[in-house]
XYZ file of C-alpha atoms in Angstrom:
145
model
C 51.241 -3.709 -16.237
C 48.720 -6.114 -17.664
C 48.929 -6.570 -21.384
C 46.056 -7.375 -23.759
C 45.786 -7.803 -27.511
C 42.651 -6.549 -29.269
C 41.622 -6.819 -32.880
C 39.302 -3.996 -33.950
C 38.134 -3.701 -37.582
C 41.027 -5.934 -38.697
C 43.669 -3.854 -36.859
C 45.583 -5.436 -33.948
C 46.231 -3.327 -30.893
C 48.566 -4.093 -28.016
C 47.147 -2.516 -24.872
C 48.949 -2.356 -21.527
C 47.048 -1.187 -18.464
C 49.133 0.165 -15.601
C 48.289 1.500 -12.176
C 44.935 3.096 -11.452
C 44.957 5.939 -8.931
C 42.087 8.347 -8.182
C 40.115 7.003 -11.170
C 42.968 7.727 -13.611
C 44.582 4.762 -15.370
C 47.963 4.681 -17.110
C 47.377 2.936 -20.466
C 49.682 2.264 -23.422
C 48.216 1.466 -26.840
C 50.855 0.193 -29.331
C 53.534 1.930 -27.257
C 51.753 5.323 -26.999
C 51.003 6.293 -23.378
C 47.569 7.652 -22.413
C 45.995 8.862 -19.194
C 42.475 7.466 -19.086
C 39.944 8.920 -16.663
C 37.519 6.298 -15.380
C 33.934 6.966 -14.323
C 33.467 6.991 -10.582
C 31.972 3.776 -9.369
C 28.606 4.200 -7.761
C 27.925 2.665 -4.394
C 26.206 -0.687 -4.756
C 22.442 -0.565 -4.593
C 21.099 -2.068 -1.415
C 18.050 -4.238 -1.851
C 15.556 -3.599 0.882
C 13.216 -6.433 1.619
C 9.557 -5.683 2.172
C 8.507 -5.645 5.808
C 6.532 -8.672 6.803
C 3.058 -8.093 8.178
C 2.804 -8.438 11.899
C 0.969 -11.351 13.402
C -2.619 -10.986 14.507
C -3.015 -10.199 18.186
C -3.670 -13.134 20.488
C -5.055 -13.575 23.976
C -3.004 -14.947 26.863
C -4.196 -18.456 25.996
C -2.988 -18.029 22.412
C -6.403 -17.724 20.773
C -6.753 -15.115 18.024
C -8.494 -11.875 18.928
C -11.292 -11.398 16.436
C -13.921 -8.706 16.859
C -17.311 -10.290 16.271
C -20.423 -8.174 15.875
C -22.808 -8.407 18.747
C -25.718 -10.670 17.963
C -29.099 -9.007 17.805
C -31.418 -9.797 20.681
C -34.229 -12.249 20.009
C -37.034 -10.449 18.186
C -34.745 -7.518 17.302
C -34.515 -6.307 13.705
C -31.413 -4.622 12.328
C -31.591 -1.926 9.670
C -28.461 -2.569 7.613
C -26.512 -0.455 5.123
C -27.478 -1.580 1.598
C -24.126 -0.417 0.176
C -20.813 0.960 1.463
C -20.710 4.675 2.160
C -20.578 7.429 4.781
C -23.339 8.104 7.277
C -24.478 11.700 6.716
C -27.115 11.877 9.439
C -29.181 9.794 11.832
C -32.871 10.785 11.820
C -33.986 8.901 14.943
C -33.115 8.647 18.631
C -33.139 5.636 20.933
C -36.717 5.081 22.115
C -38.395 6.608 19.025
C -41.238 4.663 17.426
C -40.849 4.310 13.655
C -43.013 3.074 10.799
C -41.648 0.847 8.032
C -41.445 3.748 5.570
C -39.700 6.190 7.961
C -36.154 7.325 7.184
C -33.791 6.314 9.997
C -30.522 7.499 8.431
C -29.011 9.113 5.344
C -26.073 7.346 3.715
C -23.831 9.003 1.121
C -22.489 6.592 -1.463
C -21.077 7.364 -4.906
C -21.757 11.106 -4.369
C -25.459 10.452 -3.821
C -27.434 10.643 -0.607
C -29.559 7.561 0.037
C -32.390 7.548 2.565
C -32.253 4.385 4.644
C -35.765 3.334 5.646
C -36.720 1.318 8.741
C -38.191 -1.552 6.735
C -40.695 -2.459 9.451
C -42.560 -0.870 12.331
C -40.842 -0.839 15.696
C -39.110 1.047 18.469
C -35.463 2.120 18.151
C -33.465 -0.031 20.586
C -29.968 1.160 19.626
C -28.084 3.285 17.134
C -24.868 1.536 16.088
C -23.172 4.294 14.038
C -22.589 8.039 14.213
C -22.765 10.745 11.569
C -19.502 10.765 9.607
C -18.785 7.045 10.086
C -17.769 5.051 7.020
C -19.729 1.808 6.839
C -19.525 -1.307 4.724
C -22.427 -3.061 3.056
C -24.385 -5.026 5.654
C -23.309 -2.936 8.644
C -26.136 -2.634 11.184
C -27.071 1.044 11.413
C -30.069 0.885 13.759
C -31.584 -1.940 15.792
C -35.390 -2.041 16.204
C -37.401 -3.925 18.843
């Protein structure tokens, strides 16, 4: 038994701690025996480290793979999204001739539908998005020739 002396509120106590089995300790305080039930010890908490982000994909030569937007052809004009949102509809088809004030697409942003105008006269060369696509500001929606 391990013996300890404690002074509590001016009173001295002689405490002897005996064997501990199944969370029950045999303790004597100033010669009086007690059976003390101990709280069960919880399993230690395991600290999980955050997963590290994976490396960017690379080509066989080791160069990073970065998707670059296709450059517009010479003389081509891109109608770009003025703000981020979701494309609700496309109002033109490839080959259509449009005037500067014609609506080419409808973009929903901040719970409002915004008509996206061509901005200049031309012929629709390509449509770069589909209805339902989420686009960022500056994304080319339609390319005009």
